[in-house]
Amino acid sequence: MWALLAVVVVIAAHAAPRRPLRIEDVDRLLEVDAPRVSPDGKWIAYTVGRVDAAADKQIADLWMVSWDGTQDVRLTYTAGDGSASSPRWSPDGRYLTFLSSRPGKSKGKQVWALDRRGGEAFQLTNVKGHISSYEWSPDSTRLAMVMTDRDASEGDDEKEKDKEKETPPKPLEISRYHFKEDTEGYLSGALQRIQLFDIASQALSPLTKETKFEEDDPTWSPDGRQIAFVSNRDQDWERTLNTDVFIADAKPGAVPRRITTWTGPDTGKLAWSPDGATIAYLQGSDPRYNAYNLDRLAIVPVKGGPARVLSGDFDRSVSSAAFTADGKAVAVLVRDDRSAYPALVSVGGSGVERLLGGPYVVTAQSAAAGHLALALTRDSAPAEIFALDGGSLRQLTHHNDALVSELELGAVEEIGFRSKDGTEVHGLITKPPSFDPSRKYPALLRIHGGPNLQDEHEFRFDRQFLAANGYVVISVNYRGSAGRGRKFSEAIFADWGNKEVDDLLAGVDYAVSLGYIDPQRLGIGGWSYGGILTDYTIARDQRFKAAIAGAGSANQLSMYGSDEYVFQYDIEIGPPWKNPEGWMKVSYPFFHADRIHTPTLFMGGDKDFNVPIAGSEQMYQALRTLGVPTEFVVYPGEYHDFTRPSFIRDRLRRYVAWYGKYLKDGDAAGAAE
């Protein structure tokens, strides 16, 4: 016994000490996602995203892991272009397919297949147009593909490079109400429709004859004779958000039949009951509250009749609906107060049953043959694939274990407090590694976007990286956030930058009261709506010594017609000529820029159509005019969400440098760079 103890002591003495997170670790982080259980339940296909440093790109490969976890096999080896996404098993179990723009018989994204008996991947489809998603027919002879009718003569990954080769470029003819979209650019006449692809003949035919409306989320009936899908068939469909569930015979040129009647969004993922009699779907909020949408689970008879909301009394948003094998319940994912977990909703009306306890975030799930696989992340670990087996989690993949084993991460703790008007608000605090409660730390209020998102118990590189650089990171789920019910989300309707700022400042006050934060060294920042709220907050409060507003805006009036949110603006604030006072109210930070004294760094991508970079330009110019210390960083070719690894690293470096310049006393500036 003493000899064994001595061996353990020697091993421990030679074990490498854990270290803080460093910036180069962001390139080592692997993104595990999109689990798909095989029809026999023996395997789970999934994707692993990684950084190709030489190409300065993010790419993804296809893997599969056995249900017992004893085998984990890499199936594709992407180099440069041709990432794998959207894995699907053919129902007969013969093929594992995926989407890729790898070189083949035609350029652009196509469906590729791997024969489970062995051999190289081969191109299954050879079609013109952009394929965004696809589903196998139950007899494994056809695909239902969601496609946009545009020329796919060039690969998706090379769109921007190939545009430069066009001589001359063609003018864009635009006549749509919603005419621009981030990453898509300007929207012309091409609409998204469902196409049927026959494997044997290679024939491609539209499911319906109608060409004026968009279609999405095709889902085959269990017998393969019908397809359910989502579409908005209102005459002026871009102005209503009134999507419904339709049924059509699974043959070209079918005439669809509407089976839902809610005047708001009825959406997917759609799910047929095992007996083919019922469809489960998501019923959204009243269209007025589209920006704060809370999806409820509903079912509707296929033959017609009233829909029934199964989660009506459950004041949380659900997603990813799938019937259990016996048809008595529907499996969903629930977003609830800093977590996201799997649950079962009884068809008989007995309520919602949470399947797992504990703080974590399930990002995706898949079930087949009685097996449920999850992509799950925690505060201290990036996402991996897990089996939910007998009510317990069993980890199947370990792609990030080696990296995590090296790291000393900051502890993440939940906080709760009262806002100015007494509203209960929740959040998280991330502490520096080797936290010492007797010290006074600089702190950063980092604000999430959305607003209808939430800071939750997931591995967040940016939070941990800032903590590794010596900061306490405060994350507040202000009113407007998800996870706390409909009333909480809708509280900021037509009143942006008011209650949210009250909640954020109350969170900072609470954090300072804990005793280990230096109130004279406070920073603030965020991206998207987090950048917008940064502008609102520093225009109201002078306590922050440094700010970073990424992809934000303050002169909201100038965003009308410049970004992609015209429906929300028209229905929530009203057109500017009808409500100029309302627009001036929500543009408070720009028209009161003279109240801002916080040194502020503005950042953004020059191709962002979500929050166009003009929003940052205007605030940078205002602070520069006023003589407030400010800088502006523009990232060429980037949209709202950055994808170029070198720019992601650069942004993190600039975070640390800007905050360190104004908040550090030389004690730890840049420690984890």
XYZ file of C-alpha atoms in Angstrom:
673
model
C 0.000 0.000 0.000
C 2.805 2.430 0.947
C 4.644 1.586 -2.280
C 1.524 2.385 -4.321
C 1.115 5.668 -2.476
C 4.731 6.556 -3.255
C 4.148 5.905 -6.966
C 1.085 8.170 -6.934
C 3.092 10.922 -5.208
C 5.895 10.651 -7.782
C 3.432 10.814 -10.709
C 1.681 13.828 -9.188
C 5.006 15.563 -8.614
C 5.898 15.195 -12.300
C 2.465 16.118 -13.658
C 2.572 19.311 -15.684
C 1.031 22.205 -13.761
C -2.149 23.638 -15.216
C -1.858 27.039 -16.874
C -4.156 29.943 -17.769
C -5.801 30.076 -21.174
C -3.650 31.643 -23.907
C -4.708 33.303 -27.122
C -3.249 30.571 -29.335
C -5.550 28.081 -27.610
C -8.468 29.471 -29.621
C -7.005 27.706 -32.680
C -6.820 24.400 -30.783
C -10.434 24.502 -29.684
C -12.549 21.978 -31.630
C -16.256 22.555 -32.262
C -18.170 19.279 -31.826
C -21.731 19.495 -33.141
C -24.642 18.071 -35.175
C -25.080 14.555 -33.709
C -27.154 12.086 -35.767
C -27.991 8.620 -34.424
C -27.976 5.846 -37.038
C -31.263 3.986 -37.730
C -30.042 0.943 -35.799
C -28.867 3.109 -32.887
C -25.327 1.733 -32.995
C -23.502 4.843 -34.237
C -23.671 8.623 -33.909
C -22.411 10.745 -36.795
C -21.277 14.252 -35.934
C -19.074 17.102 -37.149
C -15.822 18.471 -35.747
C -14.934 22.052 -36.662
C -11.303 23.129 -36.516
C -8.976 25.912 -37.618
C -6.865 25.512 -40.739
C -4.161 28.011 -39.822
C -2.406 27.840 -43.195
C -5.600 28.690 -45.077
C -6.814 31.044 -42.311
C -10.191 29.294 -42.359
C -12.546 27.348 -40.147
C -13.351 23.945 -41.597
C -15.259 20.874 -40.432
C -14.957 17.118 -40.881
C -17.338 14.212 -40.438
C -16.836 11.679 -37.641
C -18.823 8.846 -36.115
C -18.685 7.266 -32.677
C -20.160 3.972 -31.552
C -22.971 4.018 -28.982
C -20.790 2.164 -26.468
C -18.012 4.745 -26.969
C -15.336 2.189 -27.840
C -14.832 3.390 -31.432
C -14.488 6.974 -32.681
C -13.726 7.214 -36.398
C -12.810 10.184 -38.557
C -14.498 9.877 -41.966
C -13.417 12.953 -43.960
C -10.122 14.814 -44.189
C -10.856 18.336 -45.360
C -7.968 20.464 -46.586
C -8.789 24.006 -47.645
C -12.297 23.998 -49.126
C -15.026 21.421 -48.799
C -16.076 21.308 -45.162
C -18.614 18.653 -44.191
C -21.943 19.620 -42.610
C -25.499 18.298 -42.117
C -24.797 14.579 -41.621
C -27.743 12.298 -42.402
C -28.130 8.502 -42.382
C -30.150 6.899 -45.151
C -33.082 5.078 -43.484
C -31.911 1.709 -44.860
C -28.623 2.300 -43.039
C -26.536 1.939 -46.200
C -25.256 5.495 -46.563
C -24.043 8.353 -44.414
C -24.440 11.596 -46.342
C -23.308 15.175 -45.793
C -23.231 18.569 -47.500
C -19.939 19.798 -48.925
C -18.523 22.093 -51.605
C -15.457 19.861 -52.088
C -14.247 19.478 -55.702
C -16.403 17.082 -57.716
C -18.528 16.795 -60.846
C -19.944 20.265 -60.232
C -19.051 23.288 -58.154
C -21.088 24.546 -55.249
C -22.491 22.713 -52.247
C -23.753 19.191 -53.035
C -24.856 16.088 -51.122
C -22.013 13.579 -50.793
C -22.331 9.985 -49.604
C -20.212 7.418 -47.791
C -21.127 3.764 -48.314
C -21.028 2.133 -44.884
C -19.468 -0.950 -46.469
C -16.366 1.133 -47.249
C -14.812 3.288 -49.942
C -14.320 6.972 -50.661
C -17.066 9.559 -50.427
C -18.839 10.143 -53.739
C -21.004 12.977 -55.026
C -24.654 11.939 -54.746
C -26.223 15.064 -56.274
C -25.170 17.143 -59.259
C -27.585 20.055 -59.319
C -27.579 23.791 -59.959
C -28.655 26.028 -57.135
C -27.780 26.399 -53.476
C -28.721 23.447 -51.223
C -29.313 24.647 -47.653
C -30.728 21.415 -46.174
C -32.028 17.979 -47.173
C -33.854 14.929 -45.790
C -33.970 11.285 -46.924
C -37.237 9.613 -47.887
C -38.168 6.614 -45.687
C -37.476 4.166 -48.546
C -34.035 5.694 -49.183
C -34.755 6.397 -52.861
C -35.235 10.176 -52.814
C -34.150 13.380 -51.122
C -36.259 16.410 -50.255
C -33.878 19.355 -50.607
C -34.360 23.008 -49.669
C -32.788 24.978 -52.517
C -32.467 28.516 -53.812
C -32.599 28.959 -57.573
C -29.318 30.705 -58.169
C -26.368 29.807 -60.328
C -24.121 27.470 -58.382
C -21.402 27.386 -61.022
C -18.983 28.572 -58.366
C -18.362 27.051 -54.945
C -19.903 28.641 -51.871
C -16.543 29.035 -50.193
C -15.238 31.106 -53.098
C -18.214 33.407 -53.647
C -16.440 36.631 -52.844
C -13.292 35.750 -54.787
C -15.317 34.740 -57.840
C -17.426 37.888 -57.758
C -14.241 39.815 -58.447
C -13.678 37.744 -61.585
C -17.027 38.682 -63.138
C -16.564 41.030 -66.104
C -18.606 43.059 -65.986
C -20.665 42.592 -62.789
C -24.407 42.471 -63.327
C -26.768 45.025 -61.769
C -28.991 43.679 -59.010
C -32.730 44.145 -59.521
C -34.387 44.429 -56.112
C -38.107 44.632 -55.412
C -38.465 42.872 -52.050
C -39.613 44.452 -48.778
C -36.937 42.537 -46.854
C -34.131 43.074 -49.335
C -30.883 42.345 -47.494
C -29.523 39.685 -45.162
C -26.185 39.235 -43.449
C -23.864 36.793 -45.296
C -26.435 36.557 -48.121
C -26.111 40.177 -49.230
C -28.808 41.867 -51.288
C -31.814 39.656 -51.957
C -33.162 39.652 -55.501
C -35.912 37.417 -56.859
C -34.497 33.989 -55.959
C -36.690 32.170 -53.413
C -36.064 29.109 -51.297
C -38.137 26.113 -52.424
C -38.353 22.365 -51.836
C -37.060 20.115 -54.613
C -37.422 16.329 -54.902
C -34.300 14.505 -56.042
C -34.565 10.933 -57.324
C -31.375 8.987 -56.546
C -31.633 6.501 -59.425
C -32.584 8.874 -62.251
C -30.853 11.994 -60.858
C -34.061 13.889 -61.702
C -34.759 17.125 -59.814
C -38.371 18.374 -59.598
C -40.148 21.009 -57.464
C -42.483 19.611 -54.821
C -45.127 22.277 -55.510
C -45.993 24.349 -58.586
C -46.189 27.611 -56.690
C -43.189 29.884 -57.310
C -44.171 33.041 -55.380
C -43.545 31.751 -51.853
C -40.623 30.378 -49.888
C -40.704 26.856 -48.442
C -38.641 25.249 -45.690
C -38.200 22.287 -43.343
C -39.470 19.350 -45.463
C -40.276 16.332 -43.301
C -41.384 12.986 -44.772
C -44.351 11.075 -43.377
C -43.486 7.647 -41.921
C -44.909 5.892 -44.998
C -43.145 8.260 -47.397
C -46.328 9.303 -49.184
C -46.517 12.870 -47.901
C -44.214 15.723 -46.976
C -44.942 18.341 -44.333
C -43.242 21.698 -44.716
C -43.347 25.315 -43.536
C -44.323 28.255 -45.730
C -45.929 31.690 -45.589
C -48.625 31.804 -48.298
C -50.028 35.229 -47.440
C -50.307 37.450 -50.488
C -47.845 39.996 -49.053
C -45.908 37.313 -47.195
C -42.780 39.313 -46.314
C -44.836 41.684 -44.147
C -46.697 39.133 -42.004
C -44.333 36.431 -40.608
C -47.400 34.166 -40.794
C -45.721 30.852 -41.557
C -47.924 27.751 -41.412
C -47.514 24.000 -41.644
C -48.549 22.503 -44.994
C -48.998 18.922 -46.206
C -48.365 17.811 -49.797
C -48.249 14.472 -51.572
C -44.622 13.468 -52.049
C -44.636 13.914 -55.814
C -43.641 16.729 -58.184
C -46.173 19.508 -58.665
C -48.283 18.574 -55.633
C -50.982 20.927 -54.352
C -50.280 21.660 -50.646
C -52.895 21.783 -47.910
C -52.582 24.171 -44.928
C -53.146 22.491 -41.540
C -52.342 25.313 -39.066
C -54.167 28.621 -38.662
C -52.242 30.684 -36.075
C -51.625 34.173 -37.499
C -48.059 34.177 -36.202
C -45.115 31.889 -36.956
C -45.717 28.122 -37.012
C -42.293 26.603 -37.607
C -40.136 23.505 -37.314
C -38.290 21.357 -36.855
C -41.461 19.457 -37.809
C -41.981 15.937 -36.492
C -44.508 13.260 -37.544
C -45.969 10.954 -34.918
C -45.042 7.288 -35.477
C -48.575 6.495 -36.693
C -48.511 9.383 -39.173
C -51.645 10.979 -37.700
C -50.134 14.038 -35.988
C -47.433 16.617 -36.581
C -45.518 18.383 -33.818
C -44.232 21.886 -34.503
C -43.339 25.159 -32.789
C -45.888 27.929 -32.362
C -44.211 31.307 -31.994
C -45.220 34.512 -30.270
C -47.528 37.183 -31.618
C -45.669 38.709 -34.610
C -45.476 42.052 -32.783
C -43.048 40.388 -30.391
C -41.035 38.577 -33.036
C -37.736 39.971 -31.713
C -38.524 38.419 -28.311
C -40.031 35.212 -29.638
C -40.850 32.331 -27.290
C -41.658 29.070 -29.104
C -44.224 26.698 -27.629
C -44.667 23.049 -28.581
C -47.901 22.298 -30.450
C -49.418 19.354 -32.307
C -52.003 19.297 -35.095
C -53.923 16.433 -36.777
C -52.704 15.673 -40.288
C -56.269 15.247 -41.584
C -57.267 18.655 -40.226
C -58.664 20.044 -37.009
C -57.657 22.395 -34.227
C -54.058 22.517 -33.066
C -53.241 21.869 -29.440
C -50.416 23.636 -27.574
C -48.745 21.089 -25.296
C -46.411 23.470 -23.463
C -48.860 26.342 -23.068
C -48.434 26.720 -19.296
C -44.685 26.185 -19.497
C -43.213 29.688 -19.755
C -39.980 28.719 -21.492
C -38.979 28.422 -25.142
C -38.597 24.931 -26.619
C -36.947 23.620 -29.804
C -35.879 20.444 -31.664
C -39.174 18.540 -31.421
C -39.123 14.763 -32.014
C -41.747 12.155 -31.077
C -40.755 9.248 -28.857
C -41.037 5.780 -30.422
C -44.375 5.091 -28.694
C -45.833 8.459 -29.743
C -46.829 9.324 -26.166
C -44.402 12.225 -25.738
C -42.314 14.707 -27.695
C -38.637 15.231 -26.915
C -37.531 18.878 -26.943
C -34.713 21.132 -25.853
C -35.605 23.803 -23.276
C -33.798 27.123 -22.762
C -34.227 27.938 -19.097
C -32.372 30.459 -16.924
C -28.687 30.015 -17.864
C -29.057 26.407 -19.035
C -30.485 24.424 -21.962
C -31.627 20.888 -21.259
C -33.505 17.951 -22.850
C -37.080 17.314 -21.763
C -40.140 15.250 -22.612
C -43.530 16.852 -23.177
C -46.471 14.517 -22.690
C -48.972 14.350 -25.565
C -51.617 13.500 -22.988
C -51.110 16.786 -21.177
C -49.217 15.738 -18.044
C -46.581 18.433 -18.402
C -42.869 18.843 -19.132
C -40.344 16.406 -17.665
C -36.731 17.542 -17.417
C -34.414 14.649 -18.237
C -31.175 15.903 -16.666
C -30.261 18.063 -13.710
C -27.253 20.301 -13.298
C -25.919 23.401 -15.052
C -24.982 22.784 -18.703
C -26.084 23.640 -22.237
C -27.271 21.049 -24.752
C -26.721 22.535 -28.213
C -28.213 19.670 -30.267
C -29.807 16.263 -29.825
C -30.753 13.249 -31.952
C -32.687 10.056 -31.227
C -33.179 6.712 -32.995
C -33.742 3.102 -31.956
C -34.299 4.157 -28.343
C -30.952 5.960 -28.105
C -30.587 9.696 -27.406
C -27.330 11.508 -28.243
C -26.521 15.048 -27.124
C -23.951 17.702 -27.953
C -23.355 19.149 -24.489
C -21.071 21.830 -23.054
C -20.355 23.046 -19.509
C -18.606 26.063 -18.000
C -15.350 24.127 -17.815
C -15.553 22.021 -20.982
C -16.322 22.639 -24.672
C -19.070 20.605 -26.332
C -18.660 16.857 -26.797
C -21.064 14.083 -27.773
C -22.795 12.318 -24.869
C -25.224 9.434 -24.607
C -28.204 9.863 -22.336
C -28.365 6.300 -21.142
C -30.686 5.143 -18.365
C -31.137 8.683 -17.117
C -27.385 9.311 -16.856
C -24.849 11.038 -19.081
C -22.065 9.006 -20.658
C -19.368 10.907 -22.563
C -18.657 9.387 -25.981
C -16.140 11.776 -27.547
C -13.063 13.454 -26.113
C -11.816 15.871 -28.770
C -11.085 18.708 -26.360
C -9.932 16.688 -23.353
C -6.229 17.181 -24.051
C -6.562 20.958 -24.220
C -8.791 21.204 -21.140
C -6.395 19.003 -19.140
C -3.689 21.664 -19.567
C -5.810 24.578 -18.414
C -6.499 26.252 -15.134
C -9.891 27.826 -15.780
C -11.756 30.454 -13.851
C -14.652 29.382 -11.644
C -18.119 30.360 -12.896
C -20.754 31.236 -10.295
C -24.415 32.174 -10.541
C -25.613 35.530 -9.227
C -29.069 36.965 -8.579
C -30.102 40.479 -7.551
C -32.852 43.102 -7.778
C -32.926 45.798 -10.422
C -33.888 49.425 -9.846
C -37.638 48.693 -9.961
C -37.391 45.468 -7.936
C -37.284 43.039 -10.879
C -35.293 39.894 -10.128
C -32.341 39.551 -12.508
C -29.889 36.659 -12.891
C -26.393 36.318 -14.290
C -22.958 34.723 -14.007
C -19.576 35.768 -12.668
C -16.356 34.265 -14.052
C -13.386 34.620 -11.700
C -9.700 34.654 -12.627
C -7.829 31.367 -12.167
C -6.240 31.066 -8.706
C -8.769 33.600 -7.469
C -7.834 35.266 -4.169
C -10.867 36.769 -2.362
C -8.615 39.091 -0.377
C -7.545 40.921 -3.553
C -9.324 43.692 -5.448
C -9.705 42.787 -9.105
C -10.575 44.912 -12.134
C -13.913 43.807 -13.567
C -15.556 43.730 -16.990
C -19.281 43.898 -17.653
C -19.527 41.827 -20.861
C -22.989 42.067 -22.438
C -24.549 39.335 -24.593
C -26.293 40.064 -27.886
C -29.736 39.253 -29.152
C -31.300 40.631 -27.046
C -33.300 37.379 -26.943
C -30.297 35.223 -26.005
C -28.774 34.483 -22.610
C -25.439 34.072 -20.891
C -25.427 30.443 -19.853
C -23.396 27.538 -18.484
C -21.351 26.858 -21.601
C -17.637 26.979 -22.298
C -16.997 30.542 -23.508
C -13.467 31.163 -24.705
C -13.785 34.946 -24.516
C -15.026 34.911 -20.909
C -12.291 32.530 -19.797
C -9.616 34.387 -21.751
C -10.494 37.705 -20.130
C -10.576 36.005 -16.721
C -7.151 34.501 -17.457
C -5.917 38.057 -17.981
C -6.871 38.962 -14.436
C -10.439 40.247 -14.774
C -13.618 39.307 -12.985
C -16.145 38.955 -15.838
C -19.740 39.937 -15.054
C -22.482 38.525 -17.318
C -26.020 39.818 -16.775
C -29.181 38.406 -18.351
C -30.956 41.735 -18.551
C -34.649 42.111 -19.411
C -35.117 41.147 -23.047
C -32.999 38.016 -22.555
C -34.221 34.469 -23.090
C -34.637 31.863 -20.367
C -36.917 33.749 -17.972
C -40.275 33.610 -19.738
C -42.373 35.704 -22.079
C -42.999 38.723 -19.815
C -39.298 39.086 -19.010
C -38.310 39.019 -22.706
C -41.050 41.363 -23.897
C -40.433 43.932 -21.140
C -38.226 46.059 -23.422
C -40.682 46.201 -26.340
C -40.335 49.629 -28.049
C -38.256 50.837 -25.073
C -34.683 49.897 -25.931
C -31.788 50.891 -23.701
C -33.839 51.610 -20.600
C -34.667 48.609 -18.406
C -31.693 46.708 -19.812
C -29.313 49.412 -18.596
C -30.987 49.453 -15.175
C -30.432 45.701 -14.944
C -26.817 45.883 -16.113
C -25.917 48.611 -13.630
C -27.679 46.749 -10.809
C -25.561 43.707 -11.716
C -22.377 45.752 -11.456
C -23.498 47.200 -8.100
C -24.178 43.690 -6.805
C -20.821 42.368 -8.024
C -18.942 45.257 -6.399
C -20.771 44.561 -3.125
C -19.172 41.093 -3.021
C -15.957 42.803 -1.915
C -13.338 41.566 -4.380
C -13.924 44.050 -7.252
C -12.203 47.408 -7.477
C -14.994 49.920 -8.293
C -12.400 52.282 -9.770
C -11.367 49.721 -12.405
C -14.541 48.807 -14.256
C -14.777 48.080 -17.973
C -17.710 47.336 -20.249
C -18.272 45.834 -23.691
C -20.229 43.543 -25.944
C -21.026 42.529 -29.509
C -24.180 43.171 -31.552
C -26.970 44.108 -29.107
C -24.211 43.930 -26.502
C -22.405 46.663 -28.424
C -25.626 48.652 -28.677
C -26.160 48.374 -24.908
C -22.546 49.413 -24.336
C -23.340 52.690 -26.103
C -26.545 53.136 -24.092
C -24.795 52.428 -20.793
C -21.779 54.711 -21.161
C -24.126 57.531 -22.213
C -25.933 57.171 -18.872
C -23.196 56.223 -16.412
C -19.658 57.524 -16.009
C -18.219 54.770 -13.791
C -16.626 52.743 -16.596
C -12.993 53.519 -17.390
C -12.898 51.622 -20.713
C -15.472 50.366 -23.207
C -15.476 48.165 -26.323
C -18.543 48.376 -28.594
C -18.450 45.670 -31.261
C -20.882 45.592 -34.206
C -23.148 48.091 -32.468
C -25.158 51.200 -33.282
C -26.527 54.225 -31.430
C -28.257 56.345 -34.065
C -30.999 53.753 -34.565
C -32.827 56.046 -36.976
C -29.969 55.573 -39.449
C -30.383 51.790 -39.295
C -33.837 51.941 -40.908
C -33.300 50.605 -44.431
C -29.628 49.957 -43.746
C -29.895 46.705 -41.798
C -32.126 43.603 -42.009
C -34.682 44.402 -39.292
C -37.294 46.428 -41.174
C -40.182 44.185 -40.067
C -39.314 44.690 -36.394
C -38.897 48.437 -36.833
C -42.211 48.909 -38.628
C -44.200 46.825 -36.170
C -42.442 47.784 -32.911
C -41.405 51.440 -33.244
C -43.299 52.367 -36.387
C -41.846 53.984 -39.524
C -39.766 57.084 -38.702
C -42.219 59.449 -40.395
C -44.991 58.163 -38.126
C -43.062 58.149 -34.843
C -40.033 60.468 -34.989
C -40.154 60.934 -31.198
C -39.902 57.173 -30.651
C -36.892 56.949 -32.937
C -35.164 59.826 -31.167
C -35.809 58.098 -27.833
C -34.137 54.815 -28.880
C -31.284 56.798 -30.487
C -30.393 58.312 -27.120
C -26.638 57.505 -27.095
C -25.917 59.226 -30.399
C -27.880 62.375 -29.683
C -26.379 62.533 -26.179
C -22.859 61.542 -27.155
C -21.592 64.614 -25.293
C -22.401 62.776 -22.060
C -19.900 60.021 -22.902
C -16.422 60.330 -21.372
C -15.405 56.660 -21.392
C -12.485 55.777 -23.710
C -14.160 53.527 -26.263
C -12.929 51.096 -28.917
C -15.346 50.487 -31.813
C -15.075 47.375 -34.001
C -16.929 45.673 -36.837
C -16.884 43.837 -40.148
C -17.251 45.870 -43.312
C -19.730 43.398 -44.859
C -22.065 43.262 -41.846
C -25.715 43.637 -42.949
C -27.015 42.630 -39.515
C -25.722 45.721 -37.699
C -23.987 47.648 -40.496
C -20.629 49.146 -39.686
C -22.100 52.638 -40.152
C -23.370 52.297 -36.570
C -19.794 52.073 -35.304
C -18.546 54.730 -37.715
C -21.056 57.271 -36.435
C -20.201 56.738 -32.777
C -16.475 56.750 -33.479
C -16.845 60.040 -35.342
C -18.942 61.520 -32.524
C -16.395 60.664 -29.819
C -13.500 61.752 -32.014
C -15.270 65.102 -32.556
C -15.786 65.430 -28.800
C -12.159 64.627 -28.002
C -12.952 61.423 -26.077
C -10.181 58.799 -26.468
C -11.445 56.410 -29.135
C -10.247 54.023 -31.830
C -12.015 52.216 -34.656
C -11.032 48.815 -36.084
C -12.549 47.583 -39.351
C -12.221 43.920 -40.363
C -12.321 43.548 -44.177
C -14.566 40.841 -45.614
C -16.187 39.919 -42.289
C -19.913 39.683 -41.663
C -21.652 40.045 -38.294
C -20.163 36.816 -36.937
C -16.452 36.550 -37.679
C -15.091 33.423 -39.364
C -11.475 34.266 -40.226
C -9.290 32.787 -37.431
C -6.602 35.472 -37.665
C -9.238 38.190 -37.163
C -10.764 36.320 -34.217
C -7.334 36.224 -32.573
C -6.725 39.867 -33.410
C -10.009 40.878 -31.823
C -9.139 39.058 -28.598
C -5.719 40.725 -28.484
C -7.322 44.126 -28.902
C -9.778 43.388 -26.091
C -6.911 42.720 -23.700
C -4.826 45.647 -24.921
C -7.652 48.210 -24.690
C -8.879 47.115 -21.270
C -5.305 46.781 -20.007
C -4.461 50.312 -21.088
C -7.150 51.844 -18.873
C -7.855 49.287 -16.126
C -4.556 47.700 -15.169
C -1.904 49.053 -12.835
C 0.740 46.946 -14.518
C -0.107 43.979 -12.284
C -1.162 41.465 -14.937
C -1.730 43.232 -18.231
C -1.525 40.777 -21.098
C -0.653 37.874 -18.777
C -2.398 35.270 -20.916
C -1.634 36.685 -24.348
